[in-house]
XYZ file of C-alpha atoms in Angstrom:
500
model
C 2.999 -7.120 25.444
C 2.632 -4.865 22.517
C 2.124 -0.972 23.575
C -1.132 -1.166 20.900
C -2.505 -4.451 22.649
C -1.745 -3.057 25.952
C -3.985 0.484 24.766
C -6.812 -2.009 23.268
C -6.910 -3.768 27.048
C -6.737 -0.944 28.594
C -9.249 0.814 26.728
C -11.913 -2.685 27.109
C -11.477 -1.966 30.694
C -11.619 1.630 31.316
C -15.229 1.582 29.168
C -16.607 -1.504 31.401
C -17.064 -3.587 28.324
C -19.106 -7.054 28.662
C -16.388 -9.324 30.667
C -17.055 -11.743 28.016
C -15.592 -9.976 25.223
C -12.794 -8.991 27.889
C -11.735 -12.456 28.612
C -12.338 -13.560 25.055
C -9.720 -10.557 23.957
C -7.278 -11.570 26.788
C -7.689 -15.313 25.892
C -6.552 -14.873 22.376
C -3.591 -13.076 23.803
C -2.867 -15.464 26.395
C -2.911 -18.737 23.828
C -1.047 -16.795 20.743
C 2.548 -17.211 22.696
C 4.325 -20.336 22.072
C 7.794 -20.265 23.613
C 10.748 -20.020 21.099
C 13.858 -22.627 21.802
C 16.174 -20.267 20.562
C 15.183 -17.092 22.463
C 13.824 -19.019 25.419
C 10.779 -16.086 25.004
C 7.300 -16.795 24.959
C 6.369 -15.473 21.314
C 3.209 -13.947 20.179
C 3.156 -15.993 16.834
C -0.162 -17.538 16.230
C -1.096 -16.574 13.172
C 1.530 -17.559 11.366
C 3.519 -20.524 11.630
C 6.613 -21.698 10.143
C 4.552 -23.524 7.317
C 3.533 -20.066 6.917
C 6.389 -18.100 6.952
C 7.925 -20.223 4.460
C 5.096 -19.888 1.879
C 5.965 -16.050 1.824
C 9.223 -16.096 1.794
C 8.719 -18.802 -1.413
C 6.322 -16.442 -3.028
C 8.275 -12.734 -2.333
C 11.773 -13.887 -3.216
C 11.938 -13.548 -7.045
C 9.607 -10.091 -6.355
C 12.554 -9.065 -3.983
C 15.305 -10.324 -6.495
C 13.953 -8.037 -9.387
C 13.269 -4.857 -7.225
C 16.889 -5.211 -6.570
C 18.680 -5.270 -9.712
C 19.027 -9.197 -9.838
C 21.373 -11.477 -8.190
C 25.038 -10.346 -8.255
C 27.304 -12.005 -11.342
C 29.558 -13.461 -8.434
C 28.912 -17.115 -7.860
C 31.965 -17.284 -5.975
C 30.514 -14.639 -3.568
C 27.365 -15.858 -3.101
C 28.970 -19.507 -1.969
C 31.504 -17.179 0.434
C 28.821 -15.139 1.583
C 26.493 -18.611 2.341
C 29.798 -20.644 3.954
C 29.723 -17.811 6.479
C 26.253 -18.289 7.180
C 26.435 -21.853 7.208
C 29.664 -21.545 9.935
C 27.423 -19.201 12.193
C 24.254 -21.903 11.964
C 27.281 -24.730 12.479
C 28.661 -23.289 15.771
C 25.479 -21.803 17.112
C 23.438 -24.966 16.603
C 21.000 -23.490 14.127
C 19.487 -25.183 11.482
C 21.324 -24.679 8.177
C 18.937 -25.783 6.256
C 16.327 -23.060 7.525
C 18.601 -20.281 5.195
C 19.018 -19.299 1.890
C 21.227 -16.185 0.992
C 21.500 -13.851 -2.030
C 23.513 -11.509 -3.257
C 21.866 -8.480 -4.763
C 23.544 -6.263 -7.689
C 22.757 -3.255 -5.777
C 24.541 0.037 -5.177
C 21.805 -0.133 -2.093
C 22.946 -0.504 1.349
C 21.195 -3.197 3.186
C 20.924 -6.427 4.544
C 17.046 -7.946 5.292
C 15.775 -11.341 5.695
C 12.150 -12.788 4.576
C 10.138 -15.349 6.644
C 11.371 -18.413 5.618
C 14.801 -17.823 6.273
C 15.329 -16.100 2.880
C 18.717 -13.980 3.731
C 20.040 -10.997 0.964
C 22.633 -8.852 1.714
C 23.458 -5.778 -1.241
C 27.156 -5.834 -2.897
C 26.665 -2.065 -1.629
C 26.886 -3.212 2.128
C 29.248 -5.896 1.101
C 31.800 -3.197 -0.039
C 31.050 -1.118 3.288
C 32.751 -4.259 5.298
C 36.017 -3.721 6.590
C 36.352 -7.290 7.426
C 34.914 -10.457 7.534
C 34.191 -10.433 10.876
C 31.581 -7.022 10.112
C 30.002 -9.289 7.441
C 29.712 -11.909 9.905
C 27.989 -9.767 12.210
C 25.525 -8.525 9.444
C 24.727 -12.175 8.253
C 24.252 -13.079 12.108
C 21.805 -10.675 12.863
C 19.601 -10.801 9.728
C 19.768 -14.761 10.653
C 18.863 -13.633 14.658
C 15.480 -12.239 13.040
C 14.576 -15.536 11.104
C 15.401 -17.439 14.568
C 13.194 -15.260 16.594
C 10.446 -15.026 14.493
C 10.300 -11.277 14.375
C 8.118 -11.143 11.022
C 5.596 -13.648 12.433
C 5.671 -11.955 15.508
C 4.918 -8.550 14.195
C 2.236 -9.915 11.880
C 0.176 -11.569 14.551
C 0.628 -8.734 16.954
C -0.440 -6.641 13.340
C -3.961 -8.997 13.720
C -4.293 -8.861 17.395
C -4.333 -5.387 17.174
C -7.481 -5.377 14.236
C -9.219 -8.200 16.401
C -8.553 -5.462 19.699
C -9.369 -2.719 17.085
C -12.683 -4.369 16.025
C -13.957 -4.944 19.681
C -13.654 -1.129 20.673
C -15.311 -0.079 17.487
C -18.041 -1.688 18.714
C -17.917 0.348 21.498
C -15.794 3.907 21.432
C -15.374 6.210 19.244
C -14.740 4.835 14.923
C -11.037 6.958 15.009
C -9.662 5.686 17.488
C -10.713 1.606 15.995
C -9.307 3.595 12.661
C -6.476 4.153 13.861
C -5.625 1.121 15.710
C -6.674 -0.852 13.166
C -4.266 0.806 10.690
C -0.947 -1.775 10.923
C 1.719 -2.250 8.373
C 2.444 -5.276 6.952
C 5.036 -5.105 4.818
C 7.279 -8.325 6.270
C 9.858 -8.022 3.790
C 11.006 -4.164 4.513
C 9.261 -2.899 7.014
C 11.459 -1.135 10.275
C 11.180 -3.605 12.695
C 10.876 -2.240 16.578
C 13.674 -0.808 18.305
C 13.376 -4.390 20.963
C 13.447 -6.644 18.012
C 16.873 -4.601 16.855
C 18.457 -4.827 19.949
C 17.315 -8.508 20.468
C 18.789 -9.345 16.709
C 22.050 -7.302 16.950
C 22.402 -9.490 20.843
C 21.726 -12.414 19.256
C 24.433 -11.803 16.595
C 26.877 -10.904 18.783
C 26.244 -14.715 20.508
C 26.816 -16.014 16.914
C 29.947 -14.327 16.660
C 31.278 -15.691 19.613
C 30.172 -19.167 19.070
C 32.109 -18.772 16.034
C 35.186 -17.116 16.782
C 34.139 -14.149 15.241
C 35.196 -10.414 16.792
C 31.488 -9.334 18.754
C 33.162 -5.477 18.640
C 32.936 -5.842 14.743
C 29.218 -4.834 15.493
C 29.526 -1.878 16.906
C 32.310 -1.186 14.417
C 29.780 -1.938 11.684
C 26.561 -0.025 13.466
C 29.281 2.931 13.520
C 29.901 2.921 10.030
C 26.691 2.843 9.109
C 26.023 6.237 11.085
C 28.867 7.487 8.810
C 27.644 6.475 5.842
C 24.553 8.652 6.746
C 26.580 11.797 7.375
C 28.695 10.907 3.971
C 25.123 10.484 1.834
C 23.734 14.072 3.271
C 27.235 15.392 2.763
C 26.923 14.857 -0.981
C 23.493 15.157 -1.044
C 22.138 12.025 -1.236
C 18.509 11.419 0.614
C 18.824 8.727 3.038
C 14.906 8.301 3.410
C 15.007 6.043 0.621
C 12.350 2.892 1.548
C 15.086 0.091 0.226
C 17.856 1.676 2.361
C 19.303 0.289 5.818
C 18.474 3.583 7.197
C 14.552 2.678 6.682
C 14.177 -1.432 7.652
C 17.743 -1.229 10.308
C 18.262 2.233 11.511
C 21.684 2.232 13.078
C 20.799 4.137 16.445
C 23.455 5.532 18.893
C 21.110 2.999 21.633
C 22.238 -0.199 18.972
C 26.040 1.033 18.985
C 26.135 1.535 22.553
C 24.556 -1.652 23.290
C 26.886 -3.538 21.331
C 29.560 -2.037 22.000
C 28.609 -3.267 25.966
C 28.215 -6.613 25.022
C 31.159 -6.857 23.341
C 33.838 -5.884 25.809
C 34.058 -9.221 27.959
C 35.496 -10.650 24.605
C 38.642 -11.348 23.051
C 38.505 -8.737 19.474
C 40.152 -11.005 16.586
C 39.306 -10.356 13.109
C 38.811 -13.578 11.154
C 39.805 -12.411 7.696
C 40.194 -15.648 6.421
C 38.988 -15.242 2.515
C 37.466 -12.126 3.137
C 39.583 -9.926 1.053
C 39.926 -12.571 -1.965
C 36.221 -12.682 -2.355
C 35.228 -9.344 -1.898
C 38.594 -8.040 -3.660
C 36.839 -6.510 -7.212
C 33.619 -6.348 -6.572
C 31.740 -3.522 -8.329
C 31.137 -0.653 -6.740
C 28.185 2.075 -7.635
C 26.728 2.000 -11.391
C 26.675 -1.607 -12.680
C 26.921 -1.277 -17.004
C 24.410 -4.004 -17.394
C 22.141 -1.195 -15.302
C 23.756 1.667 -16.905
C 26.380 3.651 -15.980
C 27.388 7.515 -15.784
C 30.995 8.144 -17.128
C 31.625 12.032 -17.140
C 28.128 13.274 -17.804
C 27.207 10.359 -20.435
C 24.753 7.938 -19.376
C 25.537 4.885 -21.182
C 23.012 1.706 -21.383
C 24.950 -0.785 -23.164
C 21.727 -3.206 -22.325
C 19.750 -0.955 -24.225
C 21.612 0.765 -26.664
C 21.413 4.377 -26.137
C 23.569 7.244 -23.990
C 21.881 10.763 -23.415
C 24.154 13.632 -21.557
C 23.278 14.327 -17.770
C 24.647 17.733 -16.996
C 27.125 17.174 -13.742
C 25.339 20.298 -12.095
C 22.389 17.309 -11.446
C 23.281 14.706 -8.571
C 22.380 11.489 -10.099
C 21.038 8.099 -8.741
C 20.729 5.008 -10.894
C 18.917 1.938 -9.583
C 17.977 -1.006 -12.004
C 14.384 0.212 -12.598
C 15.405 3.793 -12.975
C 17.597 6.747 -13.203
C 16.561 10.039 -11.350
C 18.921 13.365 -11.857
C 17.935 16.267 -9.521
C 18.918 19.571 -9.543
C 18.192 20.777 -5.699
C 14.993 22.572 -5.720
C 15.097 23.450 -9.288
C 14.158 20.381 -11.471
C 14.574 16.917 -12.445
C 14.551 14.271 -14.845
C 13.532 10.354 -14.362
C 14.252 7.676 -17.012
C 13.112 4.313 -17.236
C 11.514 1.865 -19.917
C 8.046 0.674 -20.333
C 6.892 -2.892 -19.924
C 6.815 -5.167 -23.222
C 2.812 -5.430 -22.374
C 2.212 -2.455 -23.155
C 3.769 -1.493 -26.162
C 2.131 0.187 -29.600
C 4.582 0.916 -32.636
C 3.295 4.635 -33.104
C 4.722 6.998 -30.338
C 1.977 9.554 -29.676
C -0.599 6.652 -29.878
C 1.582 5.196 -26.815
C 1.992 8.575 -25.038
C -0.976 9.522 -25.730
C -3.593 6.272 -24.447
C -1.090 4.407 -22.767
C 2.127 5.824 -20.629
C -0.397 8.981 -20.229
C -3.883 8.222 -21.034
C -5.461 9.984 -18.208
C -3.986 13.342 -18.194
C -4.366 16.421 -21.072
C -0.756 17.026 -22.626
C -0.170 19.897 -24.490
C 1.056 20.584 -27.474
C 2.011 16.779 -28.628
C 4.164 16.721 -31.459
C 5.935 13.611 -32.995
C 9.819 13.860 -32.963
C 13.128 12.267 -33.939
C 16.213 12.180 -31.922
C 19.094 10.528 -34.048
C 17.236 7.595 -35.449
C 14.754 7.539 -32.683
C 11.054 7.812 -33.403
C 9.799 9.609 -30.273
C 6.712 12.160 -29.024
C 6.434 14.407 -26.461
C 4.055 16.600 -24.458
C 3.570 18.881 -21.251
C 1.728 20.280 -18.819
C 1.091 22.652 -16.072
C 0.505 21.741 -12.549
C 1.323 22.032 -9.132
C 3.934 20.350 -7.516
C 7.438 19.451 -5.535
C 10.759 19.411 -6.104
C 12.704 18.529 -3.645
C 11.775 21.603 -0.956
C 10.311 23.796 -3.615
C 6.647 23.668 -4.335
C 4.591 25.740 -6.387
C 3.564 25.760 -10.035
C 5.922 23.474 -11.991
C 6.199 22.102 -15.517
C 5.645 18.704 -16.631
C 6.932 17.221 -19.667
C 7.016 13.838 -21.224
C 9.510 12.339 -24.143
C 8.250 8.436 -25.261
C 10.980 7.397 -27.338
C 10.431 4.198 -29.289
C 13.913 2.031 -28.716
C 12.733 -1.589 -30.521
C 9.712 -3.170 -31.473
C 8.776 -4.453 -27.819
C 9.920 -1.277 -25.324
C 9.942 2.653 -24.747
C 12.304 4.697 -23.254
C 10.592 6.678 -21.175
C 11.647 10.802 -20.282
C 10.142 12.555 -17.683
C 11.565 16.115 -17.336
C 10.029 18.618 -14.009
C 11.118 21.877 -13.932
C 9.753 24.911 -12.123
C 7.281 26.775 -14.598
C 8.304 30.375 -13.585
C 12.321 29.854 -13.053
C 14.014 30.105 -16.318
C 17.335 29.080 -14.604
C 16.248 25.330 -16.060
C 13.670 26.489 -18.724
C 12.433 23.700 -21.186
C 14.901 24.500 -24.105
C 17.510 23.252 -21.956
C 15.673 19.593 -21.362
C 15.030 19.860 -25.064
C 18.838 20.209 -25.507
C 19.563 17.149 -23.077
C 16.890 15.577 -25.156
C 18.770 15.949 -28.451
C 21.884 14.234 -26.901
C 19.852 10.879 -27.206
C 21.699 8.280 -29.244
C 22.518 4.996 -30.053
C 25.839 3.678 -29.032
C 28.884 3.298 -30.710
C 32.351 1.134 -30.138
C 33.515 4.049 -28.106
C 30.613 4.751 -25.894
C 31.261 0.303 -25.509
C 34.386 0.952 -24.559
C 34.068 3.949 -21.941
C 31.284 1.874 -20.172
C 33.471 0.024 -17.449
C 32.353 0.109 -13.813
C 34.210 1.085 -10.793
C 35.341 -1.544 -8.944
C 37.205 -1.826 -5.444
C 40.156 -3.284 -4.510
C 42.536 -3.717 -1.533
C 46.241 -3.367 -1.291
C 48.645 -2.684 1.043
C 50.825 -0.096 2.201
C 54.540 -0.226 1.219
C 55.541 2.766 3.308
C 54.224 5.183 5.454
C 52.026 7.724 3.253
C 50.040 11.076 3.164
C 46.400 10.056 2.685
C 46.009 12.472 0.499
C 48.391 11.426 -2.071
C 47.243 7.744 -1.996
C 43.837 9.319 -3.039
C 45.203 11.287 -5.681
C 47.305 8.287 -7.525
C 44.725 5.248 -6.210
C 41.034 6.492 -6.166
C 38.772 6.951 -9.305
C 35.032 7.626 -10.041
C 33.294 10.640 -8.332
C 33.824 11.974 -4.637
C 36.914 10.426 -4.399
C 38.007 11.888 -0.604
C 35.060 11.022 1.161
C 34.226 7.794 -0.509
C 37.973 6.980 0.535
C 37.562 8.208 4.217
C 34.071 6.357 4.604
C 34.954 2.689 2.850
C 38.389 2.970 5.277
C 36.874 4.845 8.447
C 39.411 7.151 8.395
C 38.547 10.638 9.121
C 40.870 11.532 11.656
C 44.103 10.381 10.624
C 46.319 11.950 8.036
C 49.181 9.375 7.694
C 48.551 5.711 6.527
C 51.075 3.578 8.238
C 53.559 0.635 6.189
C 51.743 -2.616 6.186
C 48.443 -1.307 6.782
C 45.766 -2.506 4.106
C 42.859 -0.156 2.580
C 40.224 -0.049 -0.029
C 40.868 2.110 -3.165
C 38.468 2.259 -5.993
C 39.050 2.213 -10.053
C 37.727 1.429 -13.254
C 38.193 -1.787 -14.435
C 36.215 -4.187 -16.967
């Protein structure tokens, strides 16, 4: 039983509350579970049923789609990436037809599933797999959480709670209802419990074997997912980011362990099968259609600008924005407004639009290389990153069509003048529209595999085969190699490069 439920109960008892209301609580409880054939559990799941489930997956999907960056430009992908799924259901004796899988065009690693048996895995996580029995594993346990019902599950233990919740406020004190009564219920990202994580990742591992699958790849995988979380604080990357696998799948030492355990029995073969031809090119980071940093130019082909990002700013580019921070010192966010709300003049749209409720300062009307823009500040107090104190707040609309903005927010601290304003109005005046070069530099890294001809110093394969940014630990974390110095003949590794 749910530890809230099991405080509500035990809470009804302890203040001698009318045995009506008791039974009446413990009835609801009793008559919610409906046993699962899959699990062979009694589930506590009614209300919501699968009628249910599927009208939210329906209704969140395109919402989940566009948060993400779209679907990935890879049909060939997305039909490899749904033939594994559709093996898994095959040999398990699932029903294929309760799944749908996407492909997101995200730098974003993670893998999550919707009621309804709506299935997305990011080409980020893609790209981590070493093999196609880790993706495998990944697609199996996101499908293990459709099967069991874990959404449904934790939304009627979510009302169970409020019903419990309701009852004692009747009765005890109002903060202790308040805070019973205050349940998430976010289904599509939300951190499921550390049960339903260890019940997915053993279901999985069933899959896998059903389908001839390796079960260690998922303790391989959980692994490399704890690495990826040393390699993101390395370079200073958060990793408390809400879209991340770190915040819906935390990969726990408990989930490695355990599947490590279940796996041993087994036979390990890796089913590569068209693993490497499908994932072989896939892009890796900054997406052009999205934007991409080359050097310290951000170029928007989609939108037709660049503006300079000095490389002393670590940089992270999703579809709906771009945020540069300077640890502790400032930071800049860019994005675009919505067609919606749009006026041609630009201090009339900073102004009673993008900032109609706050007092700028000194608003002036600009232009930045053919760009009609305006711009205003002010004063307030604030955080970046583990600073907090007074900081500076300024605001650049700059007018890039007839429909949309480009929106500049700049944050710097108001007393430091290591990052004083002139130097965002300098980064500001770097704002232009592109040309055939800037076209021409904007190619994404992609990765690729190949094969060793003869036994090799890793460091020299990353000097001649790896490209892009952080080249020796993005190396060492897509290969899992961070003990080993030599790269033996034969053996087959991920490099990255640029490449249209």
């Amino acid at each position: 039983m749910n530890k809230s439920i099991n405080n509500i109960v035990e809470k009804l008892i302890n203040k001698n509350l009318n045995k009506f209301k008791l039974l009446f609580f413990v009835s609801i409880i009793l008559f919610s579970c409906t046993k699962n054939p899959y699990t062979e559990k009694n589930d506590l799941t009614l209300f919501m049923n699968k009628n249910q489930e599927q009208k939210i997956g329906d209704i969140q999907h395109n919402k989940i789609v566009n948060q993400y960056g779209g679907i990935y430009n890879s049909p060939s992908l997305g039909a490899y990436i749904a033939s594994i799924g559709a093996s898994i259901a095959n040999s398990a004796e699932l029903e294929i037809d309760s799944f749908t899988f996407t492909v997101l065009n995200t730098p974003i690693v993670n893998a999550f599933a919707l009621p309804g048996g709506y299935i997305y895995l990011t080409r980020g996580l893609i790209a981590l797999c070493r093999n196609e029995s880790e993706l495998a594993f990944v697609i199996a346990h996101e499908m293990a959480h459709v099967i069991a019902r874990h959404s449904a599950q934790r939304y009627s233990r979510d009302i169970l709670g409020k019903i419990g919740a309701t009852i004692i406020g009747v009765s005890v004190d109002s903060g202790a209802a308040e805070n019973l009564g205050n349940l998430v219920n976010d289904l599509a990202l939300a951190r499921f419990s550390r049960a339903n994580e260890l019940e997915a990742d053993s279901l999985a591992i069933k899959y896998l074997i059903k389908s001839g699958y390796n079960p260690g790849s998922s303790s391989d995988f959980l692994n490399t997912l704890i690495e990826l979380k040393e390699h993101q604080k390395n370079i200073g990357f958060s990793v408390s980011d809400s879209r991340s696998v770190f915040a819906s799948h935390p990969p726990t030492v408990d989930r490695v362990e355990s599947s490590r355990k279940l796996s041993l029995p087994y036979k390990k073969v890796n089913k590569n099968n068209n693993f490497i031809e499908n994932v072989n090119g896939i892009i890796y980071g900054d997406d052009p259609s999205q934007g991409i940093l080359i050097d310290e130019s951000f170029i928007h082909p989609s939108l037709n600008f660049s503006i300079t990002i000095p490389d002393t700013f670590l940089v992270d580019n999703r579809a709906e924005a771009l945020t540069a921070t300077k640890k502790n010192i400032a930071l800049i966010k860019i994005d675009t407004s919505s067609e919606s709300n749009f006026h041609s003049d630009p201090i009339i749209y900073l102004k009673n639009i993008w900032q109609s409720n706050r007092k700028l300062e000194l608003i002036e009307s600009i232009e930045i290389n053919d760009f009609q823009a305006a711009t205003g500040y002010f004063f307030t107090n604030g955080r970046i990153n583990n600073y907090t104190g007074n900081i500076q707040v300024r605001y650049l609309a700059v007018r890039l069509d007839e429909k949309k903005y480009l929106r500049i927010i700049f944050v710097s601290r108001a007393d430091d003048k290591r990052y004083s304003d002139k130097k965002f109005q300098s980064i500001a005046s770097s704002l232009k529209k592109l040309n055939e070069s800037d076209l021409k530099k904007s190619i994404p890294l992609r990765l690729f595999f190949i094969k060793i001809k003869s036994e090799t110093d890793i460091s020299k394969i990353i000097k001649n085969e790896m490209e892009g940014k952080f080249q020796n630990e993005r190396f060492k974390l897509l290969n899992s190699l961070y003990k080993k110095n030599n790269l033996k003949k034969g053996t087959i590794i991920k490099i990255l490069k640029y490449k249209k």
